[in-house]
Amino acid sequence: MSQTAKPQQSYLGPLIIIGVLFFIFGFVTWVNSVLIVFFKNAFQLSTFSSNLVATSFFISYALMAIPSSWLLKKTGFKMGMSFGLVTMAVGTLIFVPAAKTLSYPLFLVGLFLIGIGLTILQTASNPYVTILGPRESAAQRISFMGVANKLAGITSQLIFGSLLLSNATTDSSATLEKVVTPYMILTGVLIVLAIWIRFSNLPEVSEEDDDITEHVTTTRTSVWQFPNLVLGILALFCYVGAEVISGDTIINYGLSIGFSSDEAKYFTAYTLYGMLAGYILGIVLIPKVLSQQLAMRIGAILGIILSIAALLTTGFTSVLCVALIGFANAPIWPAIWPLALNKLGKFTKLASALLIMGITGGALLPLIHGYLTDTVSPQLAYGLLIPLYAYILFYALIGHKKQSW
């Protein structure tokens, strides 16, 4: 007993550090919903063009997931995390000259660099949550990290929503000046965190410390020979796209149906409150009451029902249906990973990088939603969510069980 308790105690400090990183992930990711509206107003953009904020941010996952794994092997986790934070700081600092020169493309470059830094951090920190502690409580630690992530998202909405979306003006120069001070402060915070991580007591871990592949062998020669993985990558692609659409577009949707900026700026926070409630409920119910797979099925079904309800209702009721999709989303992400990585043996590390690449659903699917918003209607554009959740339901019911093509 004493041998088990001792290492658990030593994990507390490192897990607090990782918890801080997950808070940063949530803060910089969910502020995108405010930036989409902010840049749309400042540069008089179409919905499609303003959604390039999400594309620039999330496309980095496709480009950097595998290089990030290589970088972490070369530098070690601690140096890699510090490098990721510095990269993010460069991205946030670019917001200052972008605001001074009134350059939307330069803002997108900054967002792309923030996304690259975040990809490195995600690649490093996700294994840490699993490795630093007993395997049987890993799901609980992941859920707590999810709570930290969503609390950060809510905080970013309250801070940046108030700073950037209040007192709207038609003067682009004055409008863009609003981002200078908060992003200079954010740059300073990221640099301090990079130094803290570099000189922290965060232990280095090797891949051998992660027993996710223990006792698993396979005679297959390619990662693509595992249907549960390939179908899981597509499920993750659909899920992240749906999550970004339901969270990042809801402010614009509210504005389009007549809500004022002062009212609509908090709508993404409602989505995050829903996700936060879902995570907390998951911590309580999974796996004692609900299996992760059953929770995922319920989430997918609820996503379909709420998406249809958002199309059939009007006003705040429709907005609330979109926001409640956040609650439906909560059990899906944690379930896809173990199902997709099941019985992959020696291919687990590469498969994890490919799953991270699936996050690019957040880059591409919001563009389709933006196009539908501009050409069809802001409300009917949410019909895109229905086939996304239908596929996730297919994966939860059938796709994850396929062990061969």
Coordinates of C-alpha atoms in Angstrom, one line a residue:
M1 CA 0.0 0.0 0.0
S2 CA 2.8 2.4 0.9
Q3 CA 4.5 1.8 -2.4
T4 CA 1.3 2.8 -4.2
A5 CA 0.6 5.9 -2.2
K6 CA 4.0 7.4 -2.5
P7 CA 4.1 7.8 -6.3
Q8 CA 0.5 9.0 -6.3
Q9 CA 1.5 11.8 -3.9
S10 CA 4.5 12.8 -6.1
Y11 CA 2.1 13.2 -9.1
L12 CA 0.3 16.1 -7.6
G13 CA 2.8 18.9 -8.5
P14 CA 3.2 17.8 -12.2
L15 CA -0.6 17.3 -12.6
I16 CA -1.1 20.9 -11.3
I17 CA 1.3 22.1 -14.0
I18 CA -0.6 20.1 -16.6
G19 CA -3.8 21.5 -15.3
V20 CA -2.5 25.0 -15.8
L21 CA -1.6 24.1 -19.4
F22 CA -5.1 22.7 -20.0
F23 CA -6.5 26.0 -18.7
I24 CA -4.3 27.8 -21.3
F25 CA -5.6 25.5 -24.0
G26 CA -9.2 26.4 -23.2
F27 CA -8.5 30.1 -22.9
V28 CA -6.8 30.6 -26.3
T29 CA -9.0 28.1 -28.1
W30 CA -12.4 29.4 -27.1
V31 CA -11.5 33.1 -27.5
N32 CA -11.8 32.3 -31.2
S33 CA -15.6 32.6 -31.0
V34 CA -15.2 36.3 -29.9
L35 CA -12.5 36.9 -32.5
I36 CA -14.7 35.6 -35.4
V37 CA -17.3 38.3 -34.6
F38 CA -14.7 40.9 -33.8
F39 CA -12.9 40.6 -37.1
K40 CA -16.1 40.2 -39.0
N41 CA -17.2 43.7 -37.7
A42 CA -13.7 45.3 -37.9
F43 CA -13.0 44.2 -41.5
Q44 CA -16.6 44.0 -42.8
L45 CA -16.1 40.3 -43.6
S46 CA -18.5 37.6 -44.8
T47 CA -19.3 34.8 -42.4
F48 CA -17.1 32.5 -44.6
S49 CA -14.1 34.8 -44.4
S50 CA -14.5 35.5 -40.6
N51 CA -14.6 31.7 -40.0
L52 CA -11.0 31.6 -41.4
V53 CA -10.1 32.4 -37.8
A54 CA -11.0 28.8 -36.8
T55 CA -9.4 27.4 -40.0
S56 CA -6.0 29.2 -39.4
F57 CA -6.0 28.0 -35.8
F58 CA -7.0 24.3 -36.3
I59 CA -5.2 23.6 -39.6
S60 CA -2.0 23.5 -37.6
Y61 CA -3.1 20.2 -36.2
A62 CA -2.9 18.6 -39.6
L63 CA 0.5 20.0 -40.3
M64 CA 2.2 19.7 -36.9
A65 CA 0.8 16.6 -35.2
I66 CA 3.5 14.1 -36.5
P67 CA 6.3 16.7 -36.4
S68 CA 5.4 17.5 -32.8
S69 CA 5.9 13.9 -31.9
W70 CA 9.3 14.0 -33.5
L71 CA 10.2 17.3 -31.8
L72 CA 9.2 15.9 -28.3
K73 CA 11.4 12.8 -28.9
K74 CA 14.4 15.1 -29.7
T75 CA 13.9 17.7 -27.0
G76 CA 12.1 15.9 -24.2
F77 CA 8.6 16.7 -22.9
K78 CA 9.6 19.7 -20.7
M79 CA 11.7 21.5 -23.3
G80 CA 9.0 20.7 -25.9
M81 CA 6.2 22.2 -23.8
S82 CA 8.4 25.3 -23.2
F83 CA 9.0 25.6 -26.9
G84 CA 5.3 25.3 -27.6
L85 CA 4.5 28.1 -25.2
V86 CA 7.1 30.4 -26.8
T87 CA 5.7 29.6 -30.2
M88 CA 2.2 30.6 -28.9
A89 CA 3.7 33.8 -27.5
V90 CA 5.1 34.8 -30.9
G91 CA 1.7 34.2 -32.3
T92 CA 0.0 36.4 -29.7
L93 CA 2.7 39.1 -30.2
I94 CA 1.9 39.3 -33.9
F95 CA -1.5 40.6 -33.0
V96 CA 0.1 43.9 -32.1
P97 CA 1.6 44.8 -35.6
A98 CA -1.5 43.2 -37.2
A99 CA -3.7 45.7 -35.3
K100 CA -1.4 48.6 -36.1
T101 CA -1.3 47.8 -39.9
L102 CA -5.0 46.8 -40.0
S103 CA -4.0 43.5 -41.6
Y104 CA -6.5 40.5 -41.3
P105 CA -4.0 38.1 -43.0
L106 CA -1.4 39.0 -40.4
F107 CA -3.9 38.2 -37.6
L108 CA -4.5 34.8 -39.3
V109 CA -0.7 34.2 -39.3
G110 CA -0.7 34.9 -35.6
L111 CA -3.5 32.5 -35.0
F112 CA -1.7 29.8 -37.1
L113 CA 1.4 30.1 -34.9
I114 CA -0.7 30.0 -31.7
G115 CA -2.2 26.8 -33.2
I116 CA 1.2 25.3 -33.9
G117 CA 2.3 26.0 -30.3
L118 CA -0.9 24.5 -29.0
T119 CA -0.4 21.4 -31.1
I120 CA 3.0 20.8 -29.5
L121 CA 1.5 21.3 -26.1
Q122 CA -1.4 19.0 -26.7
T123 CA 0.9 16.3 -28.1
A124 CA 3.0 16.5 -25.0
S125 CA 0.4 16.9 -22.3
N126 CA -2.2 14.4 -23.2
P127 CA 0.2 11.4 -22.6
Y128 CA 1.2 13.0 -19.3
V129 CA -2.3 12.9 -18.0
T130 CA -2.4 9.2 -18.6
I131 CA 1.1 8.4 -17.5
L132 CA 1.3 10.4 -14.3
G133 CA -0.8 8.3 -12.0
P134 CA -2.6 4.9 -12.0
R135 CA -4.1 3.7 -15.3
E136 CA -7.4 2.9 -13.6
S137 CA -7.9 6.6 -12.6
A138 CA -6.7 8.0 -15.9
A139 CA -10.3 8.7 -17.2
Q140 CA -11.0 10.7 -14.1
R141 CA -7.9 12.8 -14.5
I142 CA -8.8 13.5 -18.2
S143 CA -12.3 14.7 -17.0
F144 CA -10.8 17.0 -14.5
M145 CA -8.5 18.5 -17.2
G146 CA -11.6 18.9 -19.3
V147 CA -13.2 20.9 -16.5
A148 CA -10.1 23.2 -16.3
N149 CA -10.3 23.6 -20.1
K150 CA -14.0 24.6 -20.1
L151 CA -13.6 27.0 -17.1
A152 CA -10.8 28.7 -19.0
G153 CA -13.1 29.0 -22.0
I154 CA -15.8 30.6 -20.0
T155 CA -13.3 33.0 -18.5
S156 CA -12.0 33.9 -22.0
Q157 CA -15.6 34.7 -23.1
L158 CA -16.3 36.9 -20.1
I159 CA -13.0 38.8 -20.4
F160 CA -12.6 39.1 -24.2
G161 CA -16.3 39.4 -24.9
S162 CA -16.4 42.4 -22.7
L163 CA -13.2 43.9 -24.0
L164 CA -13.7 43.4 -27.7
L165 CA -17.4 43.3 -28.4
S166 CA -18.6 46.2 -26.2
N167 CA -18.9 49.8 -27.5
A168 CA -18.8 48.8 -31.2
T169 CA -17.5 51.5 -33.6
T170 CA -17.2 51.7 -37.4
D171 CA -13.6 53.0 -37.0
S172 CA -11.5 49.9 -37.9
S173 CA -8.3 51.4 -36.4
A174 CA -10.0 52.2 -33.1
T175 CA -11.7 48.8 -33.0
L176 CA -8.5 46.8 -33.7
E177 CA -6.6 48.8 -31.1
K178 CA -8.7 46.9 -28.5
V179 CA -6.7 43.7 -29.0
V180 CA -3.3 45.3 -28.4
T181 CA -3.2 45.5 -24.6
P182 CA -4.8 42.1 -23.8
Y183 CA -2.6 40.3 -26.3
M184 CA 0.5 41.9 -25.0
I185 CA -0.5 40.8 -21.5
L186 CA -1.2 37.3 -22.9
T187 CA 2.2 37.2 -24.5
G188 CA 3.8 38.1 -21.2
V189 CA 1.8 35.3 -19.4
L190 CA 2.9 32.7 -22.0
I191 CA 6.6 33.7 -21.7
V192 CA 6.4 33.4 -17.9
L193 CA 4.8 30.0 -18.2
A194 CA 7.4 28.9 -20.7
I195 CA 10.2 29.8 -18.2
W196 CA 8.2 28.2 -15.4
I197 CA 7.8 24.9 -17.3
R198 CA 11.5 24.9 -18.3
F199 CA 12.7 25.2 -14.7
S200 CA 9.9 23.2 -13.0
N201 CA 10.1 19.8 -11.4
L202 CA 8.0 18.3 -14.2
P203 CA 9.6 14.8 -14.7
E204 CA 10.7 13.5 -18.0
V205 CA 8.8 10.4 -19.1
S206 CA 9.6 7.9 -21.8
E207 CA 7.2 6.0 -24.0
E208 CA 8.0 2.9 -22.0
D209 CA 6.2 4.6 -19.0
D210 CA 3.0 4.5 -20.9
D211 CA 1.5 1.1 -20.6
I212 CA -1.3 1.7 -23.0
T213 CA 0.1 -1.0 -25.3
E214 CA 1.0 -3.5 -22.6
H215 CA 0.3 -7.1 -23.5
V216 CA -1.0 -6.1 -26.9
T217 CA 0.5 -7.7 -30.0
T218 CA -0.4 -7.5 -33.6
T219 CA 0.9 -9.1 -36.9
R220 CA -0.5 -6.2 -39.0
T221 CA 2.0 -4.2 -41.1
S222 CA 0.1 -0.8 -41.4
V223 CA -1.8 1.5 -39.1
W224 CA -4.5 1.7 -41.9
Q225 CA -5.4 -2.0 -41.3
F226 CA -7.3 -1.0 -38.2
P227 CA -10.9 0.0 -39.0
N228 CA -11.6 1.1 -35.5
L229 CA -8.8 3.7 -35.8
V230 CA -9.5 4.9 -39.4
L231 CA -13.2 5.3 -38.6
G232 CA -12.3 6.9 -35.3
I233 CA -10.2 9.5 -37.0
L234 CA -13.2 10.5 -39.1
A235 CA -15.4 10.5 -35.9
L236 CA -13.0 12.8 -34.2
F237 CA -12.9 15.0 -37.4
C238 CA -16.7 15.2 -37.3
Y239 CA -16.8 15.8 -33.5
V240 CA -14.3 18.7 -33.4
G241 CA -16.0 20.3 -36.4
A242 CA -19.4 20.0 -34.6
E243 CA -17.9 21.4 -31.4
V244 CA -16.3 24.4 -33.1
I245 CA -19.5 25.1 -35.1
S246 CA -21.8 24.9 -32.0
G247 CA -19.4 27.1 -29.9
D248 CA -17.7 29.5 -32.2
T249 CA -20.6 30.5 -34.5
I250 CA -23.3 31.0 -31.9
I251 CA -22.5 34.7 -31.3
N252 CA -22.8 35.5 -35.0
Y253 CA -26.0 33.5 -35.1
G254 CA -27.5 35.5 -32.3
L255 CA -26.5 38.7 -34.0
S256 CA -28.1 37.6 -37.3
I257 CA -31.5 36.9 -35.7
G258 CA -31.7 40.2 -33.9
F259 CA -29.9 40.0 -30.6
S260 CA -27.6 42.9 -29.6
S261 CA -23.9 42.6 -29.3
D262 CA -24.1 43.0 -25.5
E263 CA -26.5 40.0 -25.4
A264 CA -24.9 37.8 -28.0
K265 CA -21.3 38.1 -26.6
Y266 CA -22.1 35.6 -23.8
F267 CA -23.7 32.9 -26.0
T268 CA -20.6 30.9 -26.4
A269 CA -20.2 30.9 -22.6
Y270 CA -23.6 29.2 -22.5
T271 CA -22.2 26.4 -24.7
L272 CA -19.3 26.0 -22.4
Y273 CA -21.5 25.9 -19.3
G274 CA -23.3 23.0 -21.0
M275 CA -20.0 21.2 -21.7
L276 CA -18.8 21.9 -18.1
A277 CA -22.0 20.4 -16.7
G278 CA -21.5 17.4 -19.0
Y279 CA -17.9 16.8 -17.8
I280 CA -18.9 17.0 -14.2
L281 CA -21.8 14.6 -14.8
G282 CA -19.3 12.3 -16.5
I283 CA -17.0 12.3 -13.6
V284 CA -19.9 11.3 -11.3
L285 CA -21.6 8.7 -13.6
I286 CA -18.8 7.1 -15.7
P287 CA -18.1 4.2 -15.4
K288 CA -20.1 3.4 -12.3
V289 CA -23.5 4.2 -13.8
L290 CA -22.9 4.6 -17.5
S291 CA -20.2 3.1 -19.7
Q292 CA -18.1 5.5 -21.8
Q293 CA -19.6 4.0 -25.0
L294 CA -23.2 4.4 -23.8
A295 CA -22.5 8.0 -22.7
M296 CA -21.1 8.6 -26.2
R297 CA -24.2 7.2 -27.9
I298 CA -26.4 9.4 -25.7
G299 CA -24.3 12.4 -26.6
A300 CA -24.6 11.7 -30.3
I301 CA -28.4 11.2 -30.1
L302 CA -28.8 14.3 -28.1
G303 CA -26.7 16.2 -30.6
I304 CA -29.0 15.1 -33.4
I305 CA -32.1 16.1 -31.5
L306 CA -30.8 19.5 -30.4
S307 CA -29.6 20.2 -34.0
I308 CA -33.1 19.5 -35.4
A309 CA -34.7 21.6 -32.6
A310 CA -32.4 24.5 -33.4
L311 CA -33.8 24.4 -37.0
L312 CA -37.4 24.1 -36.0
T313 CA -37.5 26.8 -33.2
T314 CA -37.0 30.6 -33.3
G315 CA -35.4 33.3 -31.2
F316 CA -33.6 32.5 -28.0
T317 CA -35.1 29.0 -27.9
S318 CA -33.1 28.2 -31.1
V319 CA -30.0 29.8 -29.7
L320 CA -30.4 27.8 -26.5
C321 CA -30.7 24.5 -28.5
V322 CA -27.4 25.3 -30.1
A323 CA -25.8 26.1 -26.7
L324 CA -27.1 22.9 -25.2
I325 CA -25.2 21.0 -27.9
G326 CA -22.2 21.7 -25.6
F327 CA -23.8 19.3 -23.1
A328 CA -24.2 16.7 -25.7
N329 CA -20.6 17.1 -26.8
A330 CA -19.1 16.4 -23.3
P331 CA -18.9 12.6 -23.4
I332 CA -17.8 12.2 -27.0
W333 CA -14.2 13.3 -27.0
P334 CA -13.1 11.1 -24.1
A335 CA -14.8 8.1 -25.6
I336 CA -13.4 8.3 -29.1
W337 CA -9.8 8.0 -28.0
P338 CA -9.8 4.7 -26.2
L339 CA -12.1 3.1 -28.8
A340 CA -9.9 4.2 -31.7
L341 CA -6.7 3.1 -30.0
N342 CA -8.0 -0.2 -28.9
K343 CA -5.6 -3.2 -29.7
L344 CA -3.2 -1.1 -31.9
G345 CA -0.1 -2.4 -30.2
K346 CA 3.1 -1.0 -31.6
F347 CA 1.1 1.4 -33.8
T348 CA -0.4 3.3 -30.8
K349 CA 2.0 6.3 -31.0
L350 CA 1.5 6.9 -34.7
A351 CA -2.2 6.4 -34.3
S352 CA -2.4 9.0 -31.5
A353 CA -0.7 11.5 -33.9
L354 CA -3.2 10.7 -36.6
L355 CA -6.1 11.2 -34.2
I356 CA -4.7 14.6 -33.3
M357 CA -4.7 15.4 -37.1
G358 CA -8.4 14.7 -37.0
I359 CA -8.8 17.9 -35.0
T360 CA -8.6 19.7 -38.3
G361 CA -12.4 19.1 -38.5
G362 CA -12.4 22.4 -36.6
A363 CA -10.6 24.0 -39.5
L364 CA -12.6 22.8 -42.5
L365 CA -16.2 22.2 -41.3
P366 CA -16.8 25.7 -40.0
L367 CA -15.9 27.0 -43.5
I368 CA -18.7 24.9 -44.9
H369 CA -21.0 26.2 -42.2
G370 CA -19.9 29.8 -43.0
Y371 CA -20.7 29.2 -46.7
L372 CA -24.1 27.8 -45.9
T373 CA -24.7 30.8 -43.6
D374 CA -23.9 33.3 -46.4
T375 CA -25.7 31.4 -49.2
V376 CA -28.7 29.7 -47.5
S377 CA -29.4 31.1 -44.0
P378 CA -27.7 31.4 -40.6
Q379 CA -30.3 29.0 -39.0
L380 CA -30.4 26.4 -41.8
A381 CA -26.6 26.2 -41.8
Y382 CA -26.9 24.3 -38.5
G383 CA -28.4 21.4 -40.5
L384 CA -24.8 20.5 -41.2
L385 CA -24.5 19.2 -37.6
I386 CA -27.1 16.4 -38.2
P387 CA -25.0 14.2 -40.5
L388 CA -21.9 14.8 -38.3
Y389 CA -23.6 13.5 -35.2
A390 CA -25.2 10.7 -37.2
Y391 CA -21.8 9.5 -38.2
I392 CA -20.6 9.8 -34.5
L393 CA -23.6 7.7 -33.5
F394 CA -22.6 5.1 -36.2
Y395 CA -19.1 4.9 -34.8
A396 CA -20.4 4.6 -31.2
L397 CA -22.8 1.7 -32.2
I398 CA -20.9 -0.1 -35.0
G399 CA -17.7 1.5 -36.2
H400 CA -15.6 1.1 -33.1
K401 CA -16.3 -2.7 -33.1
K402 CA -14.8 -3.4 -36.5
Q403 CA -11.4 -5.1 -36.1
S404 CA -10.9 -5.9 -39.8
W405 CA -12.0 -4.5 -43.2

